Amino acid sequence: MTDTSDIPLLAIKDLTVEFKTRSGVVEALHEVGFEVHKREMVGVVGESGSGKSVTAYTVMGILDRAGRATGGSANFGGFEMIGARERDLRELRGREASMIFQSPRTALNPIRKVGAQIEDVLLQHTQVHHRDVKQKAIDLLAQVRILRPEQRYHAYPYELSGGMCQRVMIAIALACEPALLIADEPTTGLDVTTQKATMDIVRDLTSARNMAAILITHDLGLAARYCQRIVVMQSGEVVESAPTDVLFSDPQHPYTKKLIQATPRPDSRLEDLSDVAKDDERVSAATASTELEVEGEAPPLLEVRGLVKEYPLHETAERRRVMDRILRPNLTPSPSVFRAVDAIDFVVGSGESVGLVGESGCGKSTTSSMVTRLLDPTEGTILFDGEDIGAIPARKFARHPLRAAIQMVFQDPTESLNPRFSAFDAIAEPLRRLGAPMDRTSLAHTIEELATMVGLPTELLTRFPHQLSGGQKARVGIARAIALRPKLLILDEPTSALDVSVQAVVLLLLDRLRRELGMTYIFVSHDLNVVRLLCDRVIVMNEGRIVETGKASELLTNPKEDYTRALVEAIPHFGQSEGMPTLEGSVA
Amino acid sequence: MNRFAMIGQRMTQAIPSIIGIIIVTFLLTRALPGDPAVYFAGPAADEQSIAEVRAALGLDKSLPEQFWLYLGDLVRGDLGVSISTGRPVIEELATRLPASLELTLVALIFAIGTALPLGILAATRPNTWIDHLCRVVVTAGVSLPVFFTGLFFVYIFYYIADLAPSPLGRIDIYFIAPDHVTGFFLIDSLIAGDFETFRAAFAQIILPAVSMGVFVLAPLARMTRASMLQALGSDYIRTAQASGLSRSKVLFAYAFRNALLPILTTLGMVFSFMLGANVLVEKVFAWPGIGSYAVNALIVSDFAAVQGFVLSMAILFVVINLAIDVLYTIVDPRIGMEG
């Protein structure tokens, strides 16, 4: 399929970009170079800060004011993009080369109808006559497989789901039939099934139009599934570039090996990650592999029975329902409430690690909020250590003695830390509020102990969140959660905001802490591969109900329910058949 | 809920505020220091004549009774008679309110016309001379009091340069006010087709309007710059740029429409503020507006006039806020749709 004999469509050579910051000039890209040929999809992978997006923005000429290309070239079909006049670039953008972005909801103008936004591009590049532009926009919506395109034409972005918005973005990008599409993390934040649907559309439409595409992603699995060639970037440089199968079967650069190693796969075990974390997390493969044999026979720590959470539907829907009842008494009334969680039962044994899995809107976060007692259930009981904590209002639970026994690690390590609290204060907060009274020195001692336990260097304790890296912030969040030695720790997507190599380290840390402190975990996640690494048992939820429950290893390799199977199959991964690369002490 | 229902609902929400305003203005004017009866009876009055005046004004009745009578008068459009001028309050308001409104609106148009382009330019070219100019104008605008700029302009343009007519009232004494249609001289003169009068009225209004406008220009320009900067930094602007949309399209259809929401809010606040700040400008330019009328009435405890003034201003506030809210729902389709 890939035609490498002819001249490349896009040739980036020695591209160097500098950013002016308050602390001086920073080199964001250093002599980056790769080529993209017609009819091929090239993956650009790397962790945050590797410069993959900066490369794309520089080529497209939409870099921030602070950034400047200081050297190199980007030849696009004979046209030099670097240093080209803004007027020429504007002509080119959208017509010859276009982009789709991360977080499609914010990438669309929130107060403009999606149809109008597609038309803007068509009219700008005078692709169609005014008379036909609406029909063309509707056709495009149909091409990106949006149902009822005539109606959706009039929709505003907030009326569409994230996946739908990304399809609209694709329609905008492909409206003028460009030769190159750059997709910058197009599916980050979308559910796996939505991700698959979106990427399939991108692949099908680009290949149907003989287009070239660049897929920028942090997800090696995604790049492996869709790209013919992969470029690996690290801190502003290209470290390796190879055809996909070669890259995974025979990675050359240590960083590539590390990335591959750190990415959870359906067959990887926790100890596979430990090599990545060698320096950070001193967990030998031996300790990691000793499985705790806790299953059904463990005494239940948490028992959830008939748990329901209902939210009232929109006011007008309520009004309509009342009118219906008056005008058409024979009609069965439509429900006035939305059931986010619909009568679920489950048991978590003491010392067990249970994964709660499902797509957004399935009720997993609502369930975990109710178990954490941050949200009041509409019905049902939550028995914790034999006590019905569901009956205690969430408002009052903050002062309840059991508050210390149930703690939570939140999704976004940055957002969940008070920016005005130092790491020390963040960890001290629960101890001061709920712990036994202690004097200043013993508090300081306890906090240093906690920091050591989570692998946070104690000299970082005086720092504020913005002075810490993502992984360090995650450690602070974990230290805070375990400060009171809870029996039950609820982890709400604790690693989804982290780079894969950091994720590997944090997963190992969590696993070690569970063993050392004898905690019980409920691990809420959409990432089945991650869940499988950390959990003994998995609960799959969909539309507020439990679809399937079972041992992690069995359920994910051999799902019984169609929904679970669809979930498992949608996860992009690599190298199931090929022998995995070995790491011979070469990890940086 | 569709947008019209939203707007309708918002309008019904204004009714309780108006009821509240009526009650509060009534009580407030009764709580004013000074006895209107004593003032009205004159310096030579004795106990008996004061009591007679009090009975004539209805001030000897109980508060609920007075309120009931007041409500009845309101329904008939009767705001009472001004003690100091002897004319019905409603008549005075009818001639003076348009004068103030005309001044305020012209000032507002001037402020918007200057502040928005300035703010937009500053936002698109941060840290250039236009940005600095914007900052200087903003600082000057807020730090110079209205009466100072007013007097300053009079000194420069009337006394020194002799460009402006004498700062006395709405129209030069050689002209006759146009026939009363809207009460706005600029509009009425145009309706009458009398361009000479229009020019005279315009020359008269320009200095007071500008001195008032300079003051409110500052918050508007600031807000425009800030919200434009925010809008220009959003993801959808990046999308628009990556799609190769023209500069004007990106700037106005994408950035400005989104930046408009906080600007509208500021506009509402600024407008309300201007109605209150009128007094100073009216005093400086001898503008026969509602502000100077209210101050005079307040000094002599002319409670009917004060009551009428407060009531009309409060209703104006409610109407402005209503208009801003309605504009909001027109600009932003998301309002009232979510949740």
PDB file of C-alpha atoms in Angstrom, chain A residues 267-400:
ATOM      1  CA  ASP A 267      -0.986 -10.214  28.046  1.00  0.00           C
ATOM      2  CA  SER A 268       1.372  -8.095  30.091  1.00  0.00           C
ATOM      3  CA  ARG A 269       1.765  -8.578  33.804  1.00  0.00           C
ATOM      4  CA  LEU A 270       2.686  -6.083  36.442  1.00  0.00           C
ATOM      5  CA  GLU A 271       6.253  -7.301  36.609  1.00  0.00           C
ATOM      6  CA  ASP A 272       6.679  -6.431  32.935  1.00  0.00           C
ATOM      7  CA  LEU A 273       6.340  -2.840  33.969  1.00  0.00           C
ATOM      8  CA  SER A 274       8.817  -3.071  36.777  1.00  0.00           C
ATOM      9  CA  ASP A 275      11.799  -2.824  34.438  1.00  0.00           C
ATOM     10  CA  VAL A 276      10.555   0.559  33.291  1.00  0.00           C
ATOM     11  CA  ALA A 277      10.377   1.732  36.847  1.00  0.00           C
ATOM     12  CA  LYS A 278      13.700   0.291  37.885  1.00  0.00           C
ATOM     13  CA  ASP A 279      15.104   3.493  39.208  1.00  0.00           C
ATOM     14  CA  ASP A 280      11.939   4.967  40.586  1.00  0.00           C
ATOM     15  CA  GLU A 281      10.193   2.146  42.200  1.00  0.00           C
ATOM     16  CA  ARG A 282      12.230  -0.546  43.801  1.00  0.00           C
ATOM     17  CA  VAL A 283       9.909  -3.438  43.327  1.00  0.00           C
ATOM     18  CA  SER A 284      11.523  -6.621  42.289  1.00  0.00           C
ATOM     19  CA  ALA A 285       9.634  -8.747  39.865  1.00  0.00           C
ATOM     20  CA  ALA A 286       9.542 -11.440  42.510  1.00  0.00           C
ATOM     21  CA  THR A 287       7.459  -9.474  45.001  1.00  0.00           C
ATOM     22  CA  ALA A 288       5.192  -8.151  42.333  1.00  0.00           C
ATOM     23  CA  SER A 289       4.308 -11.558  41.081  1.00  0.00           C
ATOM     24  CA  THR A 290       3.374 -13.079  44.419  1.00  0.00           C
ATOM     25  CA  GLU A 291      -0.350 -12.946  44.065  1.00  0.00           C
ATOM     26  CA  LEU A 292      -2.514 -12.380  47.038  1.00  0.00           C
ATOM     27  CA  GLU A 293      -4.894 -15.269  47.134  1.00  0.00           C
ATOM     28  CA  VAL A 294      -7.988 -13.388  48.119  1.00  0.00           C
ATOM     29  CA  GLU A 295     -11.127 -14.208  46.314  1.00  0.00           C
ATOM     30  CA  GLY A 296     -14.614 -15.169  47.273  1.00  0.00           C
ATOM     31  CA  GLU A 297     -13.643 -16.612  50.620  1.00  0.00           C
ATOM     32  CA  ALA A 298     -12.325 -13.337  52.070  1.00  0.00           C
ATOM     33  CA  PRO A 299     -14.727 -11.726  54.553  1.00  0.00           C
ATOM     34  CA  PRO A 300     -16.691  -9.002  52.787  1.00  0.00           C
ATOM     35  CA  LEU A 301     -15.556  -5.485  53.571  1.00  0.00           C
ATOM     36  CA  LEU A 302     -18.092  -3.772  51.381  1.00  0.00           C
ATOM     37  CA  GLU A 303     -21.516  -5.036  50.463  1.00  0.00           C
ATOM     38  CA  VAL A 304     -23.666  -3.064  48.084  1.00  0.00           C
ATOM     39  CA  ARG A 305     -27.324  -4.079  47.762  1.00  0.00           C
ATOM     40  CA  GLY A 306     -29.844  -2.660  45.321  1.00  0.00           C
ATOM     41  CA  LEU A 307     -27.987   0.603  44.927  1.00  0.00           C
ATOM     42  CA  VAL A 308     -29.898   3.204  42.900  1.00  0.00           C
ATOM     43  CA  LYS A 309     -29.116   6.776  42.004  1.00  0.00           C
ATOM     44  CA  GLU A 310     -31.775   8.802  40.255  1.00  0.00           C
ATOM     45  CA  TYR A 311     -31.527  12.291  38.881  1.00  0.00           C
ATOM     46  CA  PRO A 312     -34.581  14.354  38.005  1.00  0.00           C
ATOM     47  CA  LEU A 313     -34.916  14.912  34.296  1.00  0.00           C
ATOM     48  CA  HIS A 314     -35.130  18.327  32.740  1.00  0.00           C
ATOM     49  CA  GLU A 315     -37.874  20.610  33.975  1.00  0.00           C
ATOM     50  CA  THR A 316     -39.697  20.741  30.667  1.00  0.00           C
ATOM     51  CA  ALA A 317     -39.656  16.980  30.390  1.00  0.00           C
ATOM     52  CA  GLU A 318     -41.265  16.916  33.797  1.00  0.00           C
ATOM     53  CA  ARG A 319     -43.864  19.424  32.710  1.00  0.00           C
ATOM     54  CA  ARG A 320     -44.592  17.463  29.552  1.00  0.00           C
ATOM     55  CA  ARG A 321     -45.043  14.354  31.626  1.00  0.00           C
ATOM     56  CA  VAL A 322     -47.594  16.088  33.825  1.00  0.00           C
ATOM     57  CA  MET A 323     -49.427  17.389  30.759  1.00  0.00           C
ATOM     58  CA  ASP A 324     -49.398  13.916  29.276  1.00  0.00           C
ATOM     59  CA  ARG A 325     -50.956  12.503  32.367  1.00  0.00           C
ATOM     60  CA  ILE A 326     -53.740  15.068  32.255  1.00  0.00           C
ATOM     61  CA  LEU A 327     -54.397  14.970  28.522  1.00  0.00           C
ATOM     62  CA  ARG A 328     -53.763  11.303  27.834  1.00  0.00           C
ATOM     63  CA  PRO A 329     -54.442   9.366  30.999  1.00  0.00           C
ATOM     64  CA  ASN A 330     -54.297   6.022  29.215  1.00  0.00           C
ATOM     65  CA  LEU A 331     -50.711   6.510  28.169  1.00  0.00           C
ATOM     66  CA  THR A 332     -48.070   4.912  30.320  1.00  0.00           C
ATOM     67  CA  PRO A 333     -46.169   7.784  31.840  1.00  0.00           C
ATOM     68  CA  SER A 334     -42.661   8.351  30.568  1.00  0.00           C
ATOM     69  CA  PRO A 335     -40.095   8.279  33.354  1.00  0.00           C
ATOM     70  CA  SER A 336     -39.486  11.594  35.087  1.00  0.00           C
ATOM     71  CA  VAL A 337     -36.112  10.561  36.431  1.00  0.00           C
ATOM     72  CA  PHE A 338     -32.912   9.348  34.943  1.00  0.00           C
ATOM     73  CA  ARG A 339     -31.398   6.307  36.630  1.00  0.00           C
ATOM     74  CA  ALA A 340     -27.640   6.787  36.606  1.00  0.00           C
ATOM     75  CA  VAL A 341     -27.189   3.671  38.703  1.00  0.00           C
ATOM     76  CA  ASP A 342     -29.920   1.093  38.397  1.00  0.00           C
ATOM     77  CA  ALA A 343     -30.181  -1.347  41.305  1.00  0.00           C
ATOM     78  CA  ILE A 344     -26.730  -2.863  41.390  1.00  0.00           C
ATOM     79  CA  ASP A 345     -25.372  -5.415  43.867  1.00  0.00           C
ATOM     80  CA  PHE A 346     -21.779  -6.319  44.463  1.00  0.00           C
ATOM     81  CA  VAL A 347     -19.474  -7.457  47.228  1.00  0.00           C
ATOM     82  CA  VAL A 348     -15.859  -6.499  47.751  1.00  0.00           C
ATOM     83  CA  GLY A 349     -13.876  -8.832  49.974  1.00  0.00           C
ATOM     84  CA  SER A 350     -11.366  -7.583  52.478  1.00  0.00           C
ATOM     85  CA  GLY A 351      -7.973  -7.200  50.830  1.00  0.00           C
ATOM     86  CA  GLU A 352      -9.424  -7.605  47.368  1.00  0.00           C
ATOM     87  CA  SER A 353      -8.757  -5.338  44.415  1.00  0.00           C
ATOM     88  CA  VAL A 354     -11.809  -4.861  42.262  1.00  0.00           C
ATOM     89  CA  GLY A 355     -11.950  -3.026  38.982  1.00  0.00           C
ATOM     90  CA  LEU A 356     -15.043  -1.039  38.038  1.00  0.00           C
ATOM     91  CA  VAL A 357     -15.029  -0.689  34.281  1.00  0.00           C
ATOM     92  CA  GLY A 358     -17.246   0.894  31.694  1.00  0.00           C
ATOM     93  CA  GLU A 359     -17.569   3.737  29.236  1.00  0.00           C
ATOM     94  CA  SER A 360     -18.413   7.293  30.178  1.00  0.00           C
ATOM     95  CA  GLY A 361     -21.957   7.597  31.406  1.00  0.00           C
ATOM     96  CA  CYS A 362     -22.147   3.957  32.520  1.00  0.00           C
ATOM     97  CA  GLY A 363     -22.532   4.923  36.170  1.00  0.00           C
ATOM     98  CA  LYS A 364     -19.141   3.831  37.437  1.00  0.00           C
ATOM     99  CA  SER A 365     -18.195   7.230  38.804  1.00  0.00           C
ATOM    100  CA  THR A 366     -21.633   7.713  40.350  1.00  0.00           C
ATOM    101  CA  THR A 367     -21.274   4.336  42.032  1.00  0.00           C
ATOM    102  CA  SER A 368     -17.827   5.136  43.371  1.00  0.00           C
ATOM    103  CA  SER A 369     -19.020   8.532  44.613  1.00  0.00           C
ATOM    104  CA  MET A 370     -21.821   6.859  46.516  1.00  0.00           C
ATOM    105  CA  VAL A 371     -19.508   4.260  48.032  1.00  0.00           C
ATOM    106  CA  THR A 372     -17.092   7.024  49.012  1.00  0.00           C
ATOM    107  CA  ARG A 373     -20.098   8.763  50.550  1.00  0.00           C
ATOM    108  CA  LEU A 374     -19.720  11.917  48.549  1.00  0.00           C
ATOM    109  CA  LEU A 375     -23.129  11.378  47.007  1.00  0.00           C
ATOM    110  CA  ASP A 376     -26.352  10.113  48.589  1.00  0.00           C
ATOM    111  CA  PRO A 377     -27.963   7.043  47.054  1.00  0.00           C
ATOM    112  CA  THR A 378     -31.627   7.185  46.126  1.00  0.00           C
ATOM    113  CA  GLU A 379     -32.197   3.628  47.269  1.00  0.00           C
ATOM    114  CA  GLY A 380     -30.248   0.655  48.498  1.00  0.00           C
ATOM    115  CA  THR A 381     -27.762  -0.123  51.201  1.00  0.00           C
ATOM    116  CA  ILE A 382     -23.990   0.205  51.362  1.00  0.00           C
ATOM    117  CA  LEU A 383     -22.673  -2.046  54.123  1.00  0.00           C
ATOM    118  CA  PHE A 384     -19.135  -1.231  55.128  1.00  0.00           C
ATOM    119  CA  ASP A 385     -17.735  -3.536  57.792  1.00  0.00           C
ATOM    120  CA  GLY A 386     -21.302  -4.429  58.665  1.00  0.00           C
ATOM    121  CA  GLU A 387     -22.457  -0.829  59.092  1.00  0.00           C
ATOM    122  CA  ASP A 388     -24.955   0.738  56.702  1.00  0.00           C
ATOM    123  CA  ILE A 389     -23.009   3.816  55.702  1.00  0.00           C
ATOM    124  CA  GLY A 390     -25.474   4.510  52.914  1.00  0.00           C
ATOM    125  CA  ALA A 391     -27.914   5.703  55.557  1.00  0.00           C
ATOM    126  CA  ILE A 392     -25.544   8.403  56.762  1.00  0.00           C
ATOM    127  CA  PRO A 393     -26.064  11.569  54.715  1.00  0.00           C
ATOM    128  CA  ALA A 394     -23.023  12.529  52.645  1.00  0.00           C
ATOM    129  CA  ARG A 395     -23.046  15.896  54.348  1.00  0.00           C
ATOM    130  CA  LYS A 396     -22.516  14.323  57.754  1.00  0.00           C
ATOM    131  CA  PHE A 397     -20.136  11.608  56.671  1.00  0.00           C
ATOM    132  CA  ALA A 398     -17.226  14.041  56.531  1.00  0.00           C
ATOM    133  CA  ARG A 399     -17.212  14.037  60.348  1.00  0.00           C
ATOM    134  CA  HIS A 400     -18.041  10.364  60.754  1.00  0.00           C
TER     135      HIS A 400
END
